[in-house]
Amino acid sequence: MAAAPAPRDPSGAPSLSRLLLTLAILTCACDACKTVTLHVPSKLDAEKFVGRVNLRECLKSANLIHSSDADFQVLEDGSVYTTSAVLFSSKKRHFTISLSNSENHEEKEMHVLLEHQTKALKQSHPKEKVLRRAKRRWAPIPCSMMENSLGPFPLFLQQIESDAAQNYTVYYSISGPGVDQPPLNLFYVERNTGNLFCTGPVDREQYPSFEIVAFAATPDGYHPEFPLPLLIRIEDENDNYPIFTNSTYIFTIAEHSRIGSTVGQVCATDKDEPGTLHTQLKYSILQQLPASPTLFFMNPTTGVITTTTSQLDRELLDKYQLKIKVQDMNGQHFGLQTTATCIICIEDVNDHLPTFTRSSYVASVEENTVDVEILRVSIEDKDLINTANWRANYTILNGNENGHFKIVTDPKTNEGVLCVVKPLNYEERQQLTLQIGVVNEAPYYRETTSKSAMSTATITVNVKNQDEGPECSPPVQTVRIKENAPVNTRSQGYKASNPDTKSSSDIRYKKINDPKGWITVDENTGSITTFRNLDREAEAIRNGVYNVTILATDKAGRTCTGTLGIILEDVNDNGPVILKKTAIICKPTMSSTAIVAFDPDDPMNGPPFHFSLEEDSDANAQRVWALTKINDTAARLSNQNDLPFGPYTVRVRVTDRHGLSHTTPLNVIMCDCITENDCSLRGVSRTGTGEFRLGKWAILAILLGIALLFCILFTLVCGATGTAKKPKAFPDDVTQQNLIVSNTEAPGDDKVYSANGFTHTVGSAGAGACGTVGSGVIHAGQETIEMVKGHQTLDSCRGGEQHAREPCGAGHVEVEPGRYTYSEWRSFTQPRLGEKVQLCNQDDSHEHAQDYVLTYRYEGQGSAAGSVGCCSERQEDDRLDFLDHLEPKFRTLAEACVKR
């Protein structure tokens, strides 16, 4: 089954199917350079697409195309368009397309035949005999139709036919988009003949193609062929205008930009088929406002707008308007086109320097005025207002060395405001000349020197005289008076003057601050008179100058204030003294101490000092003490004998360079200390007479100690009373105690060892049994155990609660009078105890037992409480006086033993 071309009748005229195909304006496939037939309606409008011919099959390298008929134009892709309206008077019209290659001079011609039809095809009768080719194939043949076809409809597209139709009756049907799928009923096929028709125009932008399926079946439902897929392609017609993405474009470019600077880019879209002339767009500028001169160029392919000059000047014109066009068909005159508006704004740059409207200005100001505006200067600047290119910065270049003026910019008017910030003095200067300059905030767009980029002007400032009050100048004045000057000594005082007349007449003086009240001030002349004796070494004097504040007043009541510095000339009226009158000598570490002298007089009447021992001190002073010079102001006092601890008085005379001396009784303390602070911490206060007395902290410590002692005694009394009320019974056999041999802290089995009538017992809990005869006392971290003859227990008791020779418990046990000393007990028991312990460490196989007594690891230094073991050793052999000083920790241990 295959699609067959439209048949011709015997007379050679096209059949009805052939005429329908011509109305579809389809391009026929033909051999190169042979006649090509295009089927057209009877009337064609101007710039109407007629059809397409294959030029490359005729001449591949053709670069010149010419049509012999001026009513038709042939494009490079073979598209044929009308250049004007064409009306066909006859059924046929032909013209020739000339193709040539200018390089190799090759030329060819192609003949084009235009045919039109007047009737629609009639439906063929099923039994109509048609010419058939000898061999048929059931295969798809490419099919196409023009979008927006004018008909007439139904429009014949092609015929499909199966080879089985030669032997069987075959019925044809189709299915797919445009048939039984949207858009419905756009295509149909004649059941008997297989002719495929279109019922109406198609928009390619909506349906670029249709893929339908053809079926061939016999009346009994047999399908001799597989379904045949048919592709119907809709050929594009240039029916869509290109459209700009924006109706108005706004771009900005700086003035004085270089030639070729990019302004912006426009863009347009076309819905027609991509890759064809219908979507090949070309951009152009139709109009520029203002028209002259031409300043912009548009790239026809990319739509980029660039400048053609560097003379863009915002001050001349700050905005341009372009009317731009885009046209398809690569800009051919018959292509569809659209226009848009492009507004180009010129951006300001600082291409105009600010200039003063005048080259010189005159201003005036009264003297002694401050923070006042005296002048405003204006400038001209053609740059854009209220931008950095327009705003001005003013500077005073010359004439303001003393800082009397400043110039600022008024942000609203851009004027320069000249102000006085420091008062002027008419008497000093009556006229000043200032040179000012101005620049913009933004730098000038061209590289220039600072001087050429700055406009300058001159300002003459006239200072007006003002009737002002007295002038205290200089503000500090000085006079010299000897410190031993007698009372009522008169001297020159403070002088103020009238700045206009430079005279001191008609000015009255008054002191407003005289710390010591030493002087009086003459109201008319300002001279001073001493009222009391002057002392250069007084506390209010610094660096030998006594300051007095003076108030000067004129007739109008205007005042000024000055300071009169009275320089007190020093007199050697003070001998050098030793400020630190107590010296400490730490006898174990040093045998001398340093003493320093001070002279409040001027250094001219001060050091170097001479130190000596006063002869009327102790009779042996020269033999016991010695003075050695350290420097001009210090000496070293040394102890030449091994004096006992205590205070001593040494009189030391210090003489200045002019022979004026002063004797200071020095309290020297010989102290048992390492540093002087150690001596002072003993609570002894040192007096000038050398006597010792308890300080307040020492007294407080003694009182706290007494209170603590009473608390301890009260606790002992209460504890003894409680123990007496609850007597503790002794076990019947006190000797049957046990020695626990264990390397753990848990109780072990009881074992008893006897050595020649002596029994030593260690309780299973490690504390021992209390309440037996004898007593154990803990003192200074050691435990002393007393051993008695017979079957009496060596045990530790509560320290501090009973006397060492009293029984621990309340019961009475007879004790033999004979006792052994600690050294005897230790020498007897120590070797035997070690032997027994060694035997305890082994079992029958002479291996160490599991309860082997092990030596514990070192756990750091011991605490202040010391050991509480019952076998602790003591360094002293027979001294038992520690039993009188039992500590609290043993009371707690003894109480625990008694409760057992």
Short mmCIF file of C-alpha atoms in Angstrom, two decimals, residues 310-685:
data_model
loop_
_atom_site.label_atom_id
_atom_site.label_comp_id
_atom_site.label_asym_id
_atom_site.label_seq_id
_atom_site.Cartn_x
_atom_site.Cartn_y
_atom_site.Cartn_z
CA SER A 310 32.34 60.86 22.03
CA GLN A 311 30.63 64.26 22.08
CA LEU A 312 27.64 63.34 24.21
CA ASP A 313 27.10 66.34 26.46
CA ARG A 314 24.44 66.24 29.16
CA GLU A 315 24.56 70.00 29.55
CA LEU A 316 23.48 70.35 25.89
CA LEU A 317 20.89 67.58 25.86
CA ASP A 318 20.27 65.06 28.59
CA LYS A 319 17.91 62.70 26.74
CA TYR A 320 17.53 61.16 23.26
CA GLN A 321 14.65 59.16 21.82
CA LEU A 322 15.03 56.48 19.16
CA LYS A 323 12.34 54.78 17.11
CA ILE A 324 13.65 51.30 16.41
CA LYS A 325 12.38 48.59 14.04
CA VAL A 326 12.67 44.83 13.79
CA GLN A 327 11.76 43.02 10.53
CA ASP A 328 11.73 39.36 9.64
CA MET A 329 12.70 37.82 6.26
CA ASN A 330 16.20 39.15 7.07
CA GLY A 331 15.01 42.69 6.57
CA GLN A 332 13.51 42.17 3.07
CA HIS A 333 11.07 44.89 2.18
CA PHE A 334 8.16 42.45 2.19
CA GLY A 335 9.05 41.07 5.66
CA LEU A 336 6.79 41.76 8.60
CA GLN A 337 8.01 44.49 10.95
CA THR A 338 7.34 45.99 14.37
CA THR A 339 8.56 49.21 15.98
CA ALA A 340 9.39 50.25 19.58
CA THR A 341 10.70 53.28 21.42
CA CYS A 342 14.13 53.57 23.02
CA ILE A 343 14.91 56.40 25.44
CA ILE A 344 18.59 57.07 26.11
CA CYS A 345 19.40 59.19 29.17
CA ILE A 346 22.78 60.92 29.36
CA GLU A 347 24.37 60.46 32.75
CA ASP A 348 26.23 63.40 34.26
CA VAL A 349 29.96 63.37 34.92
CA ASN A 350 31.99 66.09 36.58
CA ASP A 351 33.10 67.78 33.39
CA HIS A 352 32.53 71.36 34.61
CA LEU A 353 34.61 72.89 37.39
CA PRO A 354 32.91 75.16 39.93
CA THR A 355 33.87 78.80 39.50
CA PHE A 356 33.34 81.78 41.78
CA THR A 357 30.92 84.40 40.49
CA ARG A 358 33.38 87.06 41.67
CA SER A 359 37.12 87.10 42.01
CA SER A 360 37.21 89.21 45.22
CA TYR A 361 34.93 89.82 48.21
CA VAL A 362 34.92 92.25 51.16
CA ALA A 363 33.57 91.47 54.64
CA SER A 364 33.75 93.07 58.08
CA VAL A 365 33.45 91.81 61.65
CA GLU A 366 33.65 93.32 65.11
CA GLU A 367 36.50 92.29 67.32
CA ASN A 368 35.95 89.80 70.13
CA THR A 369 32.98 88.22 68.35
CA VAL A 370 32.92 84.49 67.69
CA ASP A 371 30.71 81.94 65.89
CA VAL A 372 29.18 84.50 63.55
CA GLU A 373 28.64 84.39 59.78
CA ILE A 374 30.35 87.28 58.01
CA LEU A 375 30.11 86.40 54.29
CA ARG A 376 28.50 84.11 51.71
CA VAL A 377 30.19 83.36 48.40
CA SER A 378 28.45 81.77 45.41
CA ILE A 379 29.72 79.65 42.53
CA GLU A 380 28.57 78.47 39.12
CA ASP A 381 28.54 74.79 38.14
CA LYS A 382 26.77 73.39 35.07
CA ASP A 383 26.78 69.82 36.30
CA LEU A 384 23.65 68.10 37.57
CA ILE A 385 22.24 69.81 40.66
CA ASN A 386 22.31 68.02 44.02
CA THR A 387 24.90 65.50 42.92
CA ALA A 388 28.51 65.04 43.93
CA ASN A 389 29.46 66.60 40.61
CA TRP A 390 27.68 69.81 41.67
CA ARG A 391 28.19 70.03 45.43
CA ALA A 392 31.13 72.25 46.39
CA ASN A 393 33.89 71.94 48.97
CA TYR A 394 35.42 75.25 50.06
CA THR A 395 38.89 75.67 51.53
CA ILE A 396 40.81 78.60 53.01
CA LEU A 397 44.15 78.48 51.24
CA ASN A 398 45.98 81.44 52.80
CA GLY A 399 45.54 84.03 55.54
CA ASN A 400 44.06 81.79 58.26
CA GLU A 401 47.26 80.73 59.97
CA ASN A 402 45.87 81.61 63.43
CA GLY A 403 42.63 79.72 62.87
CA HIS A 404 40.24 82.68 63.22
CA PHE A 405 38.00 81.59 60.32
CA LYS A 406 36.33 78.57 58.81
CA ILE A 407 34.29 78.18 55.62
CA VAL A 408 31.55 75.58 55.17
CA THR A 409 29.09 74.68 52.41
CA ASP A 410 25.38 75.45 52.63
CA PRO A 411 23.82 72.15 51.44
CA LYS A 412 20.73 73.90 50.08
CA THR A 413 22.28 76.72 48.08
CA ASN A 414 25.79 75.31 47.56
CA GLU A 415 27.18 78.63 48.79
CA GLY A 416 30.29 79.00 50.87
CA VAL A 417 29.64 80.42 54.37
CA LEU A 418 32.60 82.20 56.01
CA CYS A 419 32.44 82.23 59.84
CA VAL A 420 34.62 83.55 62.68
CA VAL A 421 35.50 80.80 65.14
CA LYS A 422 38.20 82.61 67.11
CA PRO A 423 37.84 86.25 68.29
CA LEU A 424 39.83 88.91 66.50
CA ASN A 425 41.63 91.80 68.19
CA TYR A 426 41.39 95.18 66.57
CA GLU A 427 44.41 96.43 68.44
CA GLU A 428 46.52 93.63 66.98
CA ARG A 429 45.25 93.65 63.43
CA GLN A 430 42.68 95.79 61.65
CA GLN A 431 42.48 93.92 58.30
CA LEU A 432 43.05 90.35 57.09
CA THR A 433 43.18 88.94 53.56
CA LEU A 434 42.03 85.40 52.88
CA GLN A 435 42.40 83.31 49.74
CA ILE A 436 39.75 80.64 49.29
CA GLY A 437 39.35 77.81 46.79
CA VAL A 438 36.52 75.52 45.70
CA VAL A 439 36.31 72.02 44.20
CA ASN A 440 33.53 69.47 43.74
CA GLU A 441 32.97 66.46 45.94
CA ALA A 442 33.51 64.21 42.92
CA PRO A 443 36.88 64.37 41.18
CA TYR A 444 37.19 66.03 37.82
CA TYR A 445 36.68 63.51 35.00
CA ARG A 446 39.95 64.47 33.37
CA GLU A 447 43.32 64.08 35.01
CA THR A 448 44.48 67.54 36.02
CA THR A 449 46.70 69.10 38.64
CA SER A 450 45.04 70.31 41.84
CA LYS A 451 45.76 73.93 41.07
CA SER A 452 44.26 73.87 37.60
CA ALA A 453 41.15 72.09 38.91
CA MET A 454 40.49 74.68 41.63
CA SER A 455 38.87 78.07 41.28
CA THR A 456 40.11 80.71 43.76
CA ALA A 457 38.93 84.07 45.10
CA THR A 458 40.18 86.70 47.57
CA ILE A 459 38.30 87.90 50.69
CA THR A 460 39.30 91.07 52.56
CA VAL A 461 38.10 91.05 56.18
CA ASN A 462 37.99 94.41 58.01
CA VAL A 463 38.06 94.21 61.83
CA LYS A 464 35.88 96.79 63.58
CA ASN A 465 36.97 98.31 66.88
CA GLN A 466 34.86 97.61 69.95
CA ASP A 467 34.79 99.43 73.25
CA GLU A 468 35.99 96.60 75.44
CA GLY A 469 36.83 96.22 79.08
CA PRO A 470 40.23 95.98 80.76
CA GLU A 471 42.67 93.50 79.43
CA CYS A 472 44.56 91.22 81.80
CA SER A 473 47.57 90.52 79.69
CA PRO A 474 49.53 88.48 80.28
CA PRO A 475 47.09 86.46 82.36
CA VAL A 476 49.87 85.41 84.80
CA GLN A 477 52.29 87.98 86.22
CA THR A 478 54.99 87.40 88.84
CA VAL A 479 56.81 89.33 91.61
CA ARG A 480 59.69 88.23 93.89
CA ILE A 481 59.68 88.54 97.70
CA LYS A 482 62.04 86.93 100.23
CA GLU A 483 60.30 84.55 102.57
CA ASN A 484 61.74 86.22 105.63
CA ALA A 485 60.55 89.70 104.52
CA PRO A 486 58.99 91.62 107.39
CA VAL A 487 55.29 92.30 107.62
CA ASN A 488 53.98 95.31 105.62
CA THR A 489 56.61 94.85 102.93
CA ARG A 490 55.26 96.54 99.79
CA SER A 491 55.82 95.19 96.28
CA GLN A 492 54.60 95.69 92.75
CA GLY A 493 51.33 93.89 92.06
CA TYR A 494 49.19 92.87 89.08
CA LYS A 495 48.72 95.39 86.23
CA ALA A 496 45.76 95.41 83.78
CA SER A 497 45.31 97.91 80.94
CA ASN A 498 42.73 99.38 78.59
CA PRO A 499 43.36 97.74 75.20
CA ASP A 500 42.35 100.86 73.34
CA THR A 501 44.50 103.36 75.25
CA LYS A 502 47.07 100.92 76.66
CA SER A 503 46.66 102.81 79.97
CA SER A 504 46.10 101.36 83.45
CA SER A 505 44.31 104.41 84.82
CA ASP A 506 40.72 104.19 86.01
CA ILE A 507 41.15 100.49 86.75
CA ARG A 508 40.40 99.13 90.19
CA TYR A 509 41.91 95.94 91.65
CA LYS A 510 40.62 93.39 94.12
CA LYS A 511 41.90 90.04 95.24
CA ILE A 512 39.40 87.22 94.92
CA ASN A 513 41.59 84.33 96.08
CA ASP A 514 44.39 84.49 98.71
CA PRO A 515 44.78 80.95 100.19
CA LYS A 516 46.83 81.99 103.28
CA GLY A 517 45.68 85.59 103.59
CA TRP A 518 49.26 86.75 103.44
CA ILE A 519 48.82 89.95 101.34
CA THR A 520 46.60 92.96 100.77
CA VAL A 521 46.00 94.63 97.38
CA ASP A 522 45.92 98.36 96.76
CA GLU A 523 42.63 99.13 95.02
CA ASN A 524 43.99 101.89 92.78
CA THR A 525 47.46 100.69 91.84
CA GLY A 526 47.21 96.93 92.28
CA SER A 527 50.39 96.82 94.38
CA ILE A 528 50.56 94.28 97.21
CA THR A 529 51.62 94.53 100.89
CA THR A 530 52.54 91.56 103.07
CA PHE A 531 50.04 91.08 105.87
CA ARG A 532 51.69 88.11 107.61
CA ASN A 533 55.07 86.39 107.63
CA LEU A 534 55.73 84.44 104.47
CA ASP A 535 56.91 80.86 104.57
CA ARG A 536 58.21 79.20 101.45
CA GLU A 537 57.91 75.76 103.04
CA ALA A 538 54.16 76.09 103.79
CA GLU A 539 51.75 73.46 102.44
CA ALA A 540 50.01 75.85 100.00
CA ILE A 541 53.28 76.65 98.27
CA ARG A 542 54.28 74.67 95.22
CA ASN A 543 57.67 75.10 93.63
CA GLY A 544 58.18 78.20 95.74
CA VAL A 545 55.32 80.17 94.10
CA TYR A 546 52.32 81.55 95.98
CA ASN A 547 49.39 82.32 93.62
CA VAL A 548 46.85 85.07 94.23
CA THR A 549 43.89 85.76 91.89
CA ILE A 550 43.24 89.42 91.06
CA LEU A 551 40.06 90.97 89.61
CA ALA A 552 40.45 94.17 87.52
CA THR A 553 37.41 96.42 86.92
CA ASP A 554 37.01 99.54 84.74
CA LYS A 555 34.54 102.41 85.13
CA ALA A 556 31.85 100.65 83.08
CA GLY A 557 32.01 97.65 85.36
CA ARG A 558 33.69 95.39 82.83
CA THR A 559 36.17 93.03 84.37
CA CYS A 560 39.03 90.70 83.67
CA THR A 561 40.81 88.20 85.89
CA GLY A 562 44.53 87.56 86.24
CA THR A 563 46.88 85.57 88.44
CA LEU A 564 49.72 87.12 90.45
CA GLY A 565 52.45 84.59 91.21
CA ILE A 566 54.55 85.61 94.22
CA ILE A 567 57.92 83.88 93.93
CA LEU A 568 59.20 83.36 97.48
CA GLU A 569 62.96 83.55 97.50
CA ASP A 570 64.29 80.86 99.79
CA VAL A 571 66.17 81.57 103.03
CA ASN A 572 68.06 78.79 104.77
CA ASP A 573 65.74 78.65 107.77
CA ASN A 574 65.15 74.89 108.01
CA GLY A 575 67.61 72.24 109.06
CA PRO A 576 67.49 68.78 107.51
CA VAL A 577 65.35 66.27 109.40
CA ILE A 578 65.02 62.49 109.42
CA LEU A 579 61.39 61.78 108.50
CA LYS A 580 61.41 58.10 109.52
CA LYS A 581 62.15 58.24 113.24
CA THR A 582 61.99 54.48 113.86
CA ALA A 583 64.52 52.06 112.43
CA ILE A 584 64.44 48.26 112.72
CA ILE A 585 67.51 46.07 112.58
CA CYS A 586 66.74 42.36 112.10
CA LYS A 587 69.61 41.04 114.16
CA PRO A 588 69.97 37.56 112.59
CA THR A 589 70.18 38.89 109.04
CA MET A 590 71.62 42.39 109.21
CA SER A 591 73.53 44.71 111.53
CA SER A 592 72.70 48.12 110.03
CA THR A 593 69.89 50.25 108.68
CA ALA A 594 69.70 53.18 106.24
CA ILE A 595 68.47 56.59 107.37
CA VAL A 596 67.41 59.36 104.95
CA ALA A 597 67.25 63.08 105.67
CA PHE A 598 65.14 65.78 104.02
CA ASP A 599 65.53 69.56 103.87
CA PRO A 600 62.38 71.56 102.89
CA ASP A 601 64.54 74.48 101.81
CA ASP A 602 65.62 75.14 98.26
CA PRO A 603 68.28 72.73 96.96
CA MET A 604 70.76 75.59 97.11
CA ASN A 605 70.32 75.48 100.89
CA GLY A 606 70.02 71.70 101.15
CA PRO A 607 72.31 68.71 100.44
CA PRO A 608 74.91 67.42 100.66
CA PHE A 609 74.15 66.54 104.30
CA HIS A 610 76.57 65.61 107.06
CA PHE A 611 75.46 62.94 109.56
CA SER A 612 76.91 62.64 113.07
CA LEU A 613 76.04 61.07 116.44
CA GLU A 614 74.98 63.48 119.15
CA GLU A 615 77.47 63.38 122.00
CA ASP A 616 74.85 63.71 124.74
CA SER A 617 73.14 60.42 123.78
CA ASP A 618 74.17 57.22 125.51
CA ALA A 619 77.60 57.25 127.04
CA ASN A 620 78.67 54.36 124.88
CA ALA A 621 77.02 55.65 121.68
CA GLN A 622 80.29 56.25 119.86
CA ARG A 623 81.44 52.75 120.76
CA VAL A 624 78.15 50.94 120.03
CA TRP A 625 76.94 52.76 116.88
CA ALA A 626 78.65 54.00 113.73
CA LEU A 627 77.47 56.19 110.79
CA THR A 628 78.63 55.66 107.20
CA LYS A 629 77.70 57.98 104.31
CA ILE A 630 75.68 56.44 101.46
CA ASN A 631 75.01 59.53 99.33
CA ASP A 632 74.27 63.25 99.75
CA THR A 633 71.01 62.64 101.60
CA ALA A 634 71.42 59.21 103.26
CA ALA A 635 73.71 57.40 105.72
CA ARG A 636 73.95 53.92 107.20
CA LEU A 637 73.62 53.35 110.95
CA SER A 638 75.56 50.24 112.03
CA ASN A 639 75.60 48.24 115.26
CA GLN A 640 79.20 47.56 116.29
CA ASN A 641 78.42 45.32 119.29
CA ASP A 642 76.16 42.32 119.77
CA LEU A 643 73.36 44.17 121.53
CA PRO A 644 70.45 42.24 123.00
CA PHE A 645 67.01 42.52 121.50
CA GLY A 646 65.11 45.64 122.42
CA PRO A 647 64.68 49.36 121.69
CA TYR A 648 67.49 51.88 121.72
CA THR A 649 67.54 55.67 121.31
CA VAL A 650 70.20 57.18 119.08
CA ARG A 651 70.40 60.94 118.56
CA VAL A 652 71.56 61.81 115.05
CA ARG A 653 72.51 65.32 113.95
CA VAL A 654 72.15 66.24 110.24
CA THR A 655 73.80 69.40 108.89
CA ASP A 656 73.14 71.03 105.45
CA ARG A 657 75.74 72.58 103.19
CA HIS A 658 75.52 75.97 104.95
CA GLY A 659 75.96 74.52 108.43
CA LEU A 660 72.34 74.63 109.59
CA SER A 661 71.64 71.43 111.50
CA HIS A 662 68.86 69.56 113.26
CA THR A 663 69.07 66.69 115.78
CA THR A 664 66.61 63.83 115.50
CA PRO A 665 66.16 61.21 118.28
CA LEU A 666 66.10 57.96 116.32
CA ASN A 667 64.33 54.95 117.83
CA VAL A 668 66.36 51.85 116.84
CA ILE A 669 64.80 48.44 117.53
CA MET A 670 66.95 45.34 117.64
CA CYS A 671 64.50 42.65 116.62
CA ASP A 672 64.58 38.87 116.16
CA CYS A 673 63.13 38.81 112.64
CA ILE A 674 63.90 38.17 109.01
CA THR A 675 62.30 41.33 107.59
CA GLU A 676 61.00 44.48 109.21
CA ASN A 677 57.41 43.35 108.62
CA ASP A 678 58.06 40.23 110.70
CA CYS A 679 59.00 42.42 113.59
CA SER A 680 55.92 44.58 113.26
CA LEU A 681 53.63 41.53 113.12
CA ARG A 682 54.54 40.57 116.63
CA GLY A 683 52.05 43.11 117.90
CA VAL A 684 54.65 45.45 119.41
CA SER A 685 54.20 49.11 118.66
#
